[in-house]
């Protein structure tokens, strides 16, 4: 698929998001030179912090292709994916991510949340065994 077509589609979707009061970010997932799915941010509409364009596009693609592994697909986005989206992209095994702009300078990451490990040894070993057993069964 021609890059001009992809970029024009991304701009149209970003404008649609903007007109609906959403952050104007959009994404397309391409497989075999065809659009599998597309989306724009819908965090405000859905009252859902995870409703970023990338995640919505990945979810639609996985449903349409009936698989979570998207290793034969490329993702195109208008803005460099945030850390949450990048982790979902990595987990879905997407081959390449192409983006138009880096994160805006005035857009800051929120780092007020503290991550703390629970110091509780009672069932830690049982949980570790459960995880190990699950992944052994997957092989």
XYZ file of N, CA and C in Angstrom, residues 9-134:
378
model
N -5.029 8.574 5.125
C -6.008 7.874 5.958
C -5.776 8.220 7.433
N -4.504 8.220 7.853
C -4.180 8.583 9.235
C -4.644 9.998 9.562
N -4.422 10.935 8.637
C -4.844 12.321 8.856
C -6.361 12.434 8.952
N -7.073 11.724 8.087
C -8.550 11.762 8.145
C -9.058 11.238 9.489
N -8.474 10.143 9.951
C -8.881 9.585 11.240
C -8.518 10.517 12.399
N -7.346 11.122 12.347
C -6.932 12.057 13.394
C -7.866 13.267 13.438
N -8.262 13.751 12.268
C -9.226 14.861 12.213
C -10.578 14.457 12.790
N -10.977 13.231 12.533
C -12.239 12.724 13.084
C -12.168 12.718 14.612
N -11.038 12.262 15.152
C -10.846 12.275 16.606
C -10.921 13.704 17.143
N -10.219 14.600 16.503
C -10.201 16.003 16.917
C -11.616 16.586 16.951
N -12.386 16.337 15.894
C -13.750 16.852 15.800
C -14.684 16.262 16.854
N -14.305 15.136 17.429
C -15.111 14.501 18.479
C -14.555 14.809 19.874
N -13.590 15.722 19.953
C -13.041 16.116 21.244
C -12.023 15.146 21.813
N -11.454 14.313 20.963
C -10.440 13.350 21.379
C -9.060 13.858 20.971
N -8.030 13.350 21.615
C -6.661 13.660 21.193
C -6.514 13.118 19.774
N -6.083 13.941 18.823
C -6.055 13.514 17.419
C -4.898 12.571 17.079
N -5.030 11.350 17.560
C -4.066 10.294 17.256
C -4.826 9.180 16.561
N -4.212 8.621 15.508
C -4.856 7.534 14.772
C -3.835 6.453 14.450
N -4.368 5.268 14.119
C -3.504 4.124 13.820
C -4.147 3.227 12.768
N -3.282 2.572 11.989
C -3.706 1.579 10.986
C -2.827 0.355 11.139
N -3.405 -0.816 11.011
C -2.622 -2.040 10.992
C -2.697 -2.608 9.577
N -1.520 -2.867 9.001
C -1.412 -3.341 7.620
C -0.864 -4.765 7.613
N -1.504 -5.609 6.817
C -1.033 -6.983 6.612
C -1.188 -7.314 5.138
N -0.153 -7.847 4.544
C -0.181 -8.188 3.114
C -0.654 -7.013 2.254
N -0.150 -5.828 2.601
C -0.432 -4.615 1.831
C -1.905 -4.177 1.880
N -2.643 -4.637 2.896
C -4.055 -4.257 3.065
C -4.305 -3.816 4.499
N -5.231 -2.884 4.658
C -5.603 -2.427 6.001
C -6.448 -3.507 6.665
N -5.979 -3.961 7.822
C -6.733 -4.939 8.605
C -7.720 -4.210 9.508
N -7.235 -3.155 10.165
C -8.076 -2.389 11.085
C -7.506 -0.986 11.243
N -8.349 -0.111 11.737
C -7.959 1.280 11.958
C -8.759 1.830 13.127
N -8.204 2.844 13.768
C -8.917 3.475 14.882
C -8.281 4.824 15.196
N -8.991 5.586 15.992
C -8.475 6.832 16.537
C -8.747 6.818 18.035
N -8.086 7.705 18.774
C -8.270 7.750 20.227
C -9.740 7.940 20.578
N -10.187 7.217 21.605
C -11.566 7.337 22.082
C -11.638 7.305 23.609
N -10.586 7.785 24.230
C -10.492 7.777 25.689
C -11.628 8.570 26.344
N -11.937 9.715 25.786
C -12.983 10.572 26.350
C -14.372 9.964 26.145
N -14.637 9.512 24.941
C -15.953 8.947 24.609
C -16.257 7.692 25.416
N -15.260 6.820 25.534
C -15.458 5.528 26.184
C -15.167 5.558 27.686
N -14.676 6.700 28.184
C -14.251 6.791 29.583
C -13.303 5.632 29.907
N -12.358 5.423 29.004
C -11.463 4.270 29.095
C -10.035 4.733 28.832
N -9.208 4.657 29.842
C -7.822 5.106 29.741
C -7.041 4.308 28.706
N -7.477 3.087 28.397
C -6.766 2.248 27.428
C -7.258 2.438 25.995
N -8.212 3.326 25.768
C -8.794 3.486 24.436
C -7.931 4.372 23.535
N -6.650 4.050 23.484
C -5.726 4.726 22.571
C -5.893 4.117 21.178
N -5.564 4.879 20.168
C -5.720 4.433 18.779
C -4.998 3.116 18.523
N -3.776 3.002 19.038
C -2.987 1.789 18.804
C -3.663 0.557 19.408
N -4.104 0.680 20.642
C -4.715 -0.460 21.329
C -6.032 -0.846 20.673
N -6.846 0.137 20.325
C -8.114 -0.162 19.649
C -7.875 -0.854 18.311
N -6.871 -0.390 17.589
C -6.530 -1.001 16.298
C -6.045 -2.436 16.482
N -5.211 -2.657 17.472
C -4.704 -4.003 17.743
C -5.840 -4.931 18.142
N -6.735 -4.471 18.994
C -7.861 -5.312 19.419
C -8.770 -5.671 18.241
N -9.060 -4.697 17.397
C -9.882 -4.975 16.211
C -9.197 -5.973 15.287
N -7.891 -5.799 15.117
C -7.122 -6.684 14.233
C -7.110 -8.106 14.763
N -6.863 -8.249 16.055
C -6.823 -9.581 16.667
C -8.171 -10.282 16.516
N -9.234 -9.533 16.703
C -10.572 -10.118 16.560
C -10.835 -10.526 15.108
N -10.486 -9.654 14.189
C -10.718 -9.930 12.771
C -9.885 -11.109 12.276
N -8.610 -11.156 12.690
C -7.714 -12.233 12.260
C -7.838 -13.485 13.131
N -8.565 -13.363 14.235
C -8.804 -14.471 15.172
C -7.502 -15.017 15.763
N -6.621 -14.062 16.114
C -5.358 -14.426 16.768
C -4.748 -13.172 17.383
N -4.010 -13.373 18.468
C -3.375 -12.227 19.121
C -1.984 -11.948 18.554
N -1.357 -12.945 17.945
C -0.009 -12.790 17.407
C -0.099 -12.109 16.036
N 0.379 -10.887 15.980
C 0.294 -10.079 14.757
C 1.684 -9.866 14.151
N 2.519 -10.889 14.203
C 3.913 -10.770 13.784
C 4.093 -10.550 12.283
N 3.058 -10.735 11.506
C 3.142 -10.483 10.061
C 2.484 -9.152 9.677
N 2.344 -8.268 10.667
C 1.659 -6.991 10.458
C 2.549 -5.807 10.820
N 2.233 -4.665 10.224
C 2.908 -3.405 10.525
C 1.870 -2.409 11.028
N 2.277 -1.592 11.990
C 1.398 -0.583 12.569
C 1.881 0.797 12.160
N 0.970 1.622 11.698
C 1.256 3.016 11.342
C 0.467 3.905 12.286
N 1.141 4.873 12.905
C 0.479 5.781 13.838
C 0.929 7.218 13.594
N 0.091 8.146 14.010
C 0.413 9.556 13.812
C 1.418 10.066 14.841
N 1.399 9.502 16.041
C 2.259 9.975 17.122
C 2.999 8.780 17.725
N 4.248 8.978 18.106
C 5.038 7.897 18.704
C 4.256 7.292 19.872
N 4.099 5.971 19.871
C 3.298 5.334 20.925
C 3.848 5.569 22.326
N 2.924 5.721 23.269
C 3.293 5.877 24.679
C 3.795 4.526 25.207
N 4.282 4.510 26.419
C 4.838 3.278 26.986
C 3.778 2.190 27.135
N 2.547 2.540 27.466
C 1.478 1.540 27.569
C 1.237 0.893 26.209
N 1.102 1.702 25.191
C 0.856 1.179 23.847
C 2.049 0.366 23.345
N 3.263 0.822 23.632
C 4.448 0.077 23.184
C 4.489 -1.312 23.798
N 4.076 -1.428 25.028
C 4.071 -2.753 25.656
C 3.037 -3.664 24.989
N 1.878 -3.134 24.661
C 0.850 -3.918 23.957
C 1.352 -4.292 22.559
N 2.008 -3.370 21.900
C 2.577 -3.631 20.568
C 3.592 -4.770 20.652
N 4.473 -4.705 21.646
C 5.470 -5.769 21.817
C 4.795 -7.105 22.110
N 3.801 -7.090 22.989
C 3.114 -8.324 23.362
C 2.376 -8.944 22.177
N 1.906 -8.121 21.267
C 1.190 -8.638 20.091
C 2.142 -9.012 18.956
N 3.436 -8.799 19.186
C 4.486 -9.224 18.251
C 4.458 -8.488 16.907
N 3.896 -7.307 16.863
C 3.841 -6.541 15.611
C 5.254 -6.351 15.072
N 5.391 -6.556 13.778
C 6.705 -6.561 13.114
C 7.369 -5.185 13.118
N 6.667 -4.166 12.665
C 7.219 -2.808 12.555
C 6.191 -1.785 13.010
N 6.693 -0.696 13.581
C 5.844 0.447 13.925
C 6.431 1.665 13.219
N 5.601 2.336 12.456
C 5.993 3.559 11.753
C 5.158 4.701 12.324
N 5.810 5.811 12.695
C 5.061 6.933 13.249
C 5.522 8.239 12.617
N 4.622 9.224 12.625
C 4.891 10.508 11.983
C 5.623 11.493 12.892
N 5.186 11.609 14.143
C 5.756 12.609 15.055
C 6.176 11.998 16.372
N 7.249 12.571 16.954
C 7.611 12.219 18.323
C 6.613 12.859 19.271
N 6.633 12.413 20.516
C 5.756 12.991 21.531
C 6.026 14.489 21.634
N 4.982 15.256 21.801
C 5.116 16.711 21.901
C 5.901 17.090 23.156
N 6.720 18.122 23.044
C 7.573 18.541 24.161
C 6.790 18.882 25.414
N 5.621 19.492 25.266
C 4.864 19.928 26.428
C 3.994 18.810 27.018
N 4.000 17.646 26.402
C 3.241 16.505 26.914
C 4.142 15.716 27.853
N 3.847 15.734 29.138
C 4.697 15.090 30.130
C 4.132 13.737 30.545
N 5.033 12.836 30.900
C 4.609 11.565 31.464
C 4.171 11.794 32.909
N 3.183 11.037 33.332
C 2.732 11.119 34.709
C 3.488 10.075 35.512
N 4.250 10.534 36.489
C 5.084 9.613 37.254
C 4.779 9.689 38.743
N 3.575 10.065 39.110
C 3.221 10.167 40.519
C 2.887 8.807 41.130
N 2.573 7.845 40.284
C 2.229 6.516 40.777
C 3.480 5.802 41.257
N 3.384 5.215 42.441
C 4.511 4.462 43.000
C 4.246 2.975 42.819
N 5.261 2.256 42.386
C 5.193 0.813 42.220
C 5.932 0.179 43.390
N 5.222 -0.648 44.163
C 5.838 -1.246 45.337
C 5.549 -2.735 45.372
N 6.587 -3.495 45.625
C 6.443 -4.944 45.738
C 5.885 -5.276 47.116
N 4.946 -6.213 47.158
C 4.365 -6.642 48.428
C 5.350 -7.572 49.116
N 5.645 -7.296 50.341
C 6.574 -8.124 51.111
C 5.760 -9.158 51.886
N 5.377 -10.225 51.178
C 4.500 -11.235 51.752
C 4.927 -12.590 51.208
N 5.562 -13.397 52.007
C 6.171 -14.645 51.543
C 5.267 -15.867 51.636
N 4.142 -15.770 52.281
C 3.321 -16.937 52.577
C 2.962 -17.769 51.349
N 2.397 -17.164 50.316
C 1.947 -17.921 49.143
C 2.765 -17.642 47.891
N 3.855 -16.964 48.020
C 4.680 -16.614 46.868
C 5.138 -17.857 46.115
N 5.564 -18.878 46.837
C 6.052 -20.098 46.211
C 4.931 -20.824 45.446
N 3.748 -20.867 46.031
C 2.609 -21.501 45.349
C 2.267 -20.774 44.052
N 2.321 -19.477 44.111
C 2.010 -18.698 42.908
C 3.080 -18.908 41.843
N 4.342 -18.950 42.250
C 5.444 -19.194 41.317
C 5.268 -20.552 40.632
N 4.868 -21.558 41.389
C 4.631 -22.893 40.822
C 3.468 -22.867 39.833
N 2.433 -22.139 40.171
C 1.275 -22.022 39.281
C 1.679 -21.404 37.946
N 2.445 -20.329 37.989
C 2.926 -19.688 36.762
C 3.808 -20.641 35.955
N 4.736 -21.274 36.620
C 5.652 -22.208 35.931
C 4.888 -23.339 35.268
N 3.930 -23.895 35.992
C 3.119 -24.990 35.451
C 2.344 -24.552 34.204
N 1.779 -23.353 34.270
C 1.027 -22.831 33.129
C 1.909 -22.742 31.893
